[in-house]
Structure formats: C-alpha cells, structure tokens
Amino acid sequence: MVEFAGEQVVMIKGDSEELEQTDYELIMICLSGKRDIFSELVTRYKRLVYATIYNFIGNSPDVSDLFQEVFLKVYKSLASYNPHYQFSTWVVKIATNTCLDRLRQKRDEQLPVEDMEEVVDNRLNPEDHCLAGERLERIRQAVRELPEDYRIPVILFHQQGLSYEALVKITGQPVTIVKNRLYRARLMLKDKLNPDIEKEKPSC
C-alpha cells in the first residue's frame, strides 16, 4: 500500500502491470459486484473508526458492536458516497453519527477525553502533573456536560486531530461557526475547571 495524491492506494497486480487503486476506485469495484474488495477498505480505515468510537464511548462493551455497525452502514451507503469529499472524512461522519445515536440511547455513558489538558491550560508544570489523574476525571465530566453542539467539535478537533475543513463537512456548519463553537467550548471548560484548579494544592 502506498500514498498517491494524498489518498491511500493498493497495488493490484495484473497480467503484465500493477494498477494503483484509490479508495474511490475500490468503491466502484465493490459496487460493480466484487463485494469482497470491501475488506481492503475495512483494513485501511479500521483504526480510524475504532479510535473515533473509543473517543466517544470509551472502553465499553459496545465498541465491538458499534465497529461492526459503522462498517455495515458504510457498506450499505457506498452508492451514495460523494468522491468530492475524502473517504476518511465520510467514514468518520458515519462513525460519529452512529456513536451519537448510541449515546442518546444511553445518557449515562461516559465520554472519556484522554488529552484535553491543553484545552484547559497548556502551561503544565510539575505541580500540575501531580494532580493529573484528578483533573482528567473533572475534564471528562466537564466535556460530558457540554451541549452537544460544542461537545462534538471538541472531541473531533482535540482528540481526533481533524482539521477545520473536516469538521465543516461532518457538522455541516460553516468554518466560522465551527471555530466559534470550539472557542466557546474552551471558555465553558475553563469556567467549569479553573476555579477548582486554583484551589488545588499538590500532595506529592
């Protein structure tokens, strides 16, 4: 497998030459009737899908079921894929919507956020590290309490590392609104967390 014009490709050997297959070409082959080629798309994006699911629901028994559900939806929706967008962005959008549907059914599910420290305060010092465990749990709780319109961009941008452009495609909102929601989400988190942080005194 190699990178070609920013898109993953697989080398398929023909009788006398190797053909480079992009994601879209694999989709077209799959839609033509060669359904087994879909396994290559699963191989390419299984880590991305798993990470997306995990970031929303954590180490839950639902991860495996959601993983299969996402790729089933991808498979059934291949004919509606628009090649104008990156396939990875389209897959993440399906995974995100699937996770949100599950979370709406289980409001008590936790949303683990492993690396949100920099959102609250990117000036970590040795004293901060002593309190990292307690702060992480407070951060998780604070993110869970964010309104959905703000929680989704925070998770996708800060954990998944998606670009503004990707968030625009996933949320369907213009980039100005995406940036504004990220900014307001950070303010909300700081309002919730910084008063408690100021009162903390390290014991280690």
CSV table of C-alpha atoms in Angstrom, one decimal:
chain,number,residue,atom,x,y,z
A,1,MET,CA,0.0,0.0,0.0
A,2,VAL,CA,1.3,3.5,-0.9
A,3,GLU,CA,0.2,7.1,-0.8
A,4,PHE,CA,-1.0,8.5,-4.1
A,5,ALA,CA,-2.1,12.2,-4.5
A,6,GLY,CA,-2.9,12.2,-0.7
A,7,GLU,CA,-5.1,9.1,-1.0
A,8,GLN,CA,-4.3,5.6,0.0
A,9,VAL,CA,-4.0,3.1,-2.8
A,10,VAL,CA,-3.5,-0.6,-3.0
A,11,MET,CA,-1.3,-2.2,-5.6
A,12,ILE,CA,-3.2,-4.9,-7.6
A,13,LYS,CA,-1.1,-7.0,-9.9
A,14,GLY,CA,-2.5,-7.6,-13.4
A,15,ASP,CA,-1.2,-9.8,-16.1
A,16,SER,CA,1.6,-7.5,-17.1
A,17,GLU,CA,1.4,-4.4,-14.9
A,18,GLU,CA,0.5,-3.1,-11.4
A,19,LEU,CA,-2.6,-1.0,-11.1
A,20,GLU,CA,-2.9,1.6,-8.5
A,21,GLN,CA,-6.3,1.5,-6.8
A,22,THR,CA,-7.6,4.6,-4.9
A,23,ASP,CA,-10.3,4.4,-2.3
A,24,TYR,CA,-12.9,5.6,-4.9
A,25,GLU,CA,-11.7,3.0,-7.4
A,26,LEU,CA,-12.1,0.3,-4.8
A,27,ILE,CA,-15.6,1.6,-4.1
A,28,MET,CA,-16.5,1.4,-7.8
A,29,ILE,CA,-15.1,-2.1,-8.0
A,30,CYS,CA,-17.2,-3.1,-4.9
A,31,LEU,CA,-20.3,-1.6,-6.4
A,32,SER,CA,-19.7,-3.4,-9.7
A,33,GLY,CA,-20.3,-6.7,-7.8
A,34,LYS,CA,-16.9,-7.6,-6.4
A,35,ARG,CA,-18.0,-7.2,-2.8
A,36,ASP,CA,-15.0,-8.9,-1.3
A,37,ILE,CA,-12.9,-5.9,-2.2
A,38,PHE,CA,-14.7,-4.0,0.6
A,39,SER,CA,-12.3,-5.8,3.1
A,40,GLU,CA,-9.5,-3.7,1.8
A,41,LEU,CA,-11.4,-0.5,2.7
A,42,VAL,CA,-12.0,-2.0,6.2
A,43,THR,CA,-8.3,-2.7,6.5
A,44,ARG,CA,-7.4,0.9,5.6
A,45,TYR,CA,-9.9,2.6,8.0
A,46,LYS,CA,-10.4,0.2,10.9
A,47,ARG,CA,-8.0,2.1,13.1
A,48,LEU,CA,-9.7,5.4,12.4
A,49,VAL,CA,-13.1,4.0,13.0
A,50,TYR,CA,-12.1,2.3,16.2
A,51,ALA,CA,-10.4,5.5,17.5
A,52,THR,CA,-13.5,7.6,16.7
A,53,ILE,CA,-15.7,5.1,18.5
A,54,TYR,CA,-13.4,4.9,21.5
A,55,ASN,CA,-13.2,8.6,21.9
A,56,PHE,CA,-16.9,8.8,22.2
A,57,ILE,CA,-17.8,5.9,24.4
A,58,GLY,CA,-14.5,4.7,25.9
A,59,ASN,CA,-13.7,1.1,26.8
A,60,SER,CA,-17.2,0.0,26.6
A,61,PRO,CA,-18.7,-3.4,25.6
A,62,ASP,CA,-20.5,-1.5,22.9
A,63,VAL,CA,-17.2,-0.8,21.0
A,64,SER,CA,-17.2,-4.0,19.0
A,65,ASP,CA,-20.9,-3.8,18.1
A,66,LEU,CA,-20.5,-0.2,17.0
A,67,PHE,CA,-17.5,-1.0,15.0
A,68,GLN,CA,-19.4,-3.6,13.0
A,69,GLU,CA,-22.4,-1.3,12.8
A,70,VAL,CA,-20.4,1.5,11.3
A,71,PHE,CA,-18.8,-0.6,8.6
A,72,LEU,CA,-22.2,-2.1,7.8
A,73,LYS,CA,-23.6,1.4,7.3
A,74,VAL,CA,-20.5,2.3,5.2
A,75,TYR,CA,-21.1,-0.8,3.1
A,76,LYS,CA,-24.8,-0.1,2.6
A,77,SER,CA,-24.1,3.5,1.8
A,78,LEU,CA,-21.3,3.2,-0.7
A,79,ALA,CA,-23.5,4.1,-3.6
A,80,SER,CA,-24.2,7.5,-2.0
A,81,TYR,CA,-20.5,8.4,-1.4
A,82,ASN,CA,-19.6,11.7,-3.0
A,83,PRO,CA,-16.0,11.5,-4.3
A,84,HIS,CA,-15.7,15.3,-3.9
A,85,TYR,CA,-15.0,14.6,-0.2
A,86,GLN,CA,-12.2,12.5,1.3
A,87,PHE,CA,-13.4,9.0,2.1
A,88,SER,CA,-11.9,9.1,5.5
A,89,THR,CA,-14.0,12.2,6.4
A,90,TRP,CA,-17.1,10.5,5.2
A,91,VAL,CA,-16.4,7.4,7.2
A,92,VAL,CA,-15.7,9.5,10.4
A,93,LYS,CA,-19.0,11.3,9.9
A,94,ILE,CA,-20.9,7.9,9.8
A,95,ALA,CA,-19.0,6.7,12.8
A,96,THR,CA,-19.7,10.0,14.7
A,97,ASN,CA,-23.4,9.9,13.9
A,98,THR,CA,-23.6,6.2,15.0
A,99,CYS,CA,-21.9,6.9,18.3
A,100,LEU,CA,-24.2,9.9,18.9
A,101,ASP,CA,-27.2,7.8,18.3
A,102,ARG,CA,-26.0,5.2,20.8
A,103,LEU,CA,-25.2,7.9,23.4
A,104,ARG,CA,-28.6,9.4,23.1
A,105,GLN,CA,-30.0,6.0,24.0
A,106,LYS,CA,-27.6,5.7,26.9
A,107,ARG,CA,-27.4,9.1,28.5
A,108,ASP,CA,-25.3,7.7,31.4
A,109,GLU,CA,-22.5,6.6,29.1
A,110,GLN,CA,-19.2,8.4,29.9
A,111,LEU,CA,-17.2,10.3,27.3
A,112,PRO,CA,-13.6,9.7,28.1
A,113,VAL,CA,-11.3,12.6,26.9
A,114,GLU,CA,-7.7,11.5,27.3
A,115,ASP,CA,-5.7,14.5,26.2
A,116,MET,CA,-7.8,17.6,27.0
A,117,GLU,CA,-5.3,19.2,29.4
A,118,GLU,CA,-4.1,21.7,26.8
A,119,VAL,CA,-7.7,22.9,26.2
A,120,VAL,CA,-8.0,24.0,29.8
A,121,ASP,CA,-4.4,25.1,30.5
A,122,ASN,CA,-1.5,24.4,28.2
A,123,ARG,CA,1.1,25.5,30.8
A,124,LEU,CA,1.5,22.3,32.7
A,125,ASN,CA,4.2,22.3,35.4
A,126,PRO,CA,5.4,19.6,37.8
A,127,GLU,CA,2.6,20.5,40.3
A,128,ASP,CA,0.0,20.0,37.6
A,129,HIS,CA,1.3,16.5,36.9
A,130,CYS,CA,0.8,15.5,40.5
A,131,LEU,CA,-2.9,16.3,40.0
A,132,ALA,CA,-3.3,14.9,36.5
A,133,GLY,CA,-5.5,12.0,37.4
A,134,GLU,CA,-8.0,14.0,39.4
A,135,ARG,CA,-8.0,16.8,36.8
A,136,LEU,CA,-8.6,14.3,34.0
A,137,GLU,CA,-11.7,13.0,35.6
A,138,ARG,CA,-13.0,16.5,36.1
A,139,ILE,CA,-12.2,17.3,32.5
A,140,ARG,CA,-14.1,14.2,31.4
A,141,GLN,CA,-17.1,15.3,33.4
A,142,ALA,CA,-16.9,18.8,32.1
A,143,VAL,CA,-16.9,17.6,28.5
A,144,ARG,CA,-19.8,15.3,29.1
A,145,GLU,CA,-21.8,18.3,30.4
A,146,LEU,CA,-21.1,20.4,27.3
A,147,PRO,CA,-24.1,20.9,25.0
A,148,GLU,CA,-23.9,18.5,22.0
A,149,ASP,CA,-23.1,21.3,19.5
A,150,TYR,CA,-20.0,22.1,21.5
A,151,ARG,CA,-19.0,18.6,22.7
A,152,ILE,CA,-18.8,17.1,19.2
A,153,PRO,CA,-16.3,19.7,17.8
A,154,VAL,CA,-14.1,19.4,21.0
A,155,ILE,CA,-13.8,15.7,20.7
A,156,LEU,CA,-13.2,15.6,16.9
A,157,PHE,CA,-10.8,18.5,16.9
A,158,HIS,CA,-8.8,17.9,20.0
A,159,GLN,CA,-8.8,14.1,20.1
A,160,GLN,CA,-9.2,13.0,16.6
A,161,GLY,CA,-7.0,15.8,15.3
A,162,LEU,CA,-9.4,16.6,12.5
A,163,SER,CA,-9.0,19.8,10.6
A,164,TYR,CA,-11.5,22.7,10.5
A,165,GLU,CA,-12.3,21.6,6.9
A,166,ALA,CA,-13.2,18.1,8.1
A,167,LEU,CA,-15.3,19.5,10.9
A,168,VAL,CA,-17.2,21.6,8.4
A,169,LYS,CA,-18.0,18.5,6.4
A,170,ILE,CA,-19.0,16.4,9.4
A,171,THR,CA,-21.1,19.0,11.2
A,172,GLY,CA,-22.5,20.8,8.1
A,173,GLN,CA,-21.7,24.1,9.7
A,174,PRO,CA,-19.5,26.9,8.1
A,175,VAL,CA,-16.0,27.3,9.4
A,176,THR,CA,-16.8,30.5,11.3
A,177,ILE,CA,-19.4,28.6,13.4
A,178,VAL,CA,-17.1,25.7,13.9
A,179,LYS,CA,-14.3,27.9,15.2
A,180,ASN,CA,-16.7,29.9,17.3
A,181,ARG,CA,-18.1,26.8,19.0
A,182,LEU,CA,-14.6,25.5,19.7
A,183,TYR,CA,-13.7,28.8,21.3
A,184,ARG,CA,-16.8,28.9,23.4
A,185,ALA,CA,-16.4,25.3,24.4
A,186,ARG,CA,-12.9,26.1,25.7
A,187,LEU,CA,-14.3,29.0,27.7
A,188,MET,CA,-17.0,26.8,29.1
A,189,LEU,CA,-14.4,24.2,30.2
A,190,LYS,CA,-12.2,26.9,31.7
A,191,ASP,CA,-15.2,28.3,33.6
A,192,LYS,CA,-16.0,24.9,35.0
A,193,LEU,CA,-12.5,23.7,35.7
A,194,ASN,CA,-10.2,26.7,36.5
A,195,PRO,CA,-11.9,27.7,39.8
A,196,ASP,CA,-11.3,24.2,41.1
A,197,ILE,CA,-7.8,24.1,39.8
A,198,GLU,CA,-6.8,27.3,41.5
A,199,LYS,CA,-7.9,25.7,44.9
A,200,GLU,CA,-5.8,22.6,44.4
A,201,LYS,CA,-2.6,22.1,46.3
A,202,PRO,CA,-0.4,19.2,45.3
A,203,SER,CA,0.2,16.5,47.8
A,204,CYS,CA,3.1,14.8,46.0
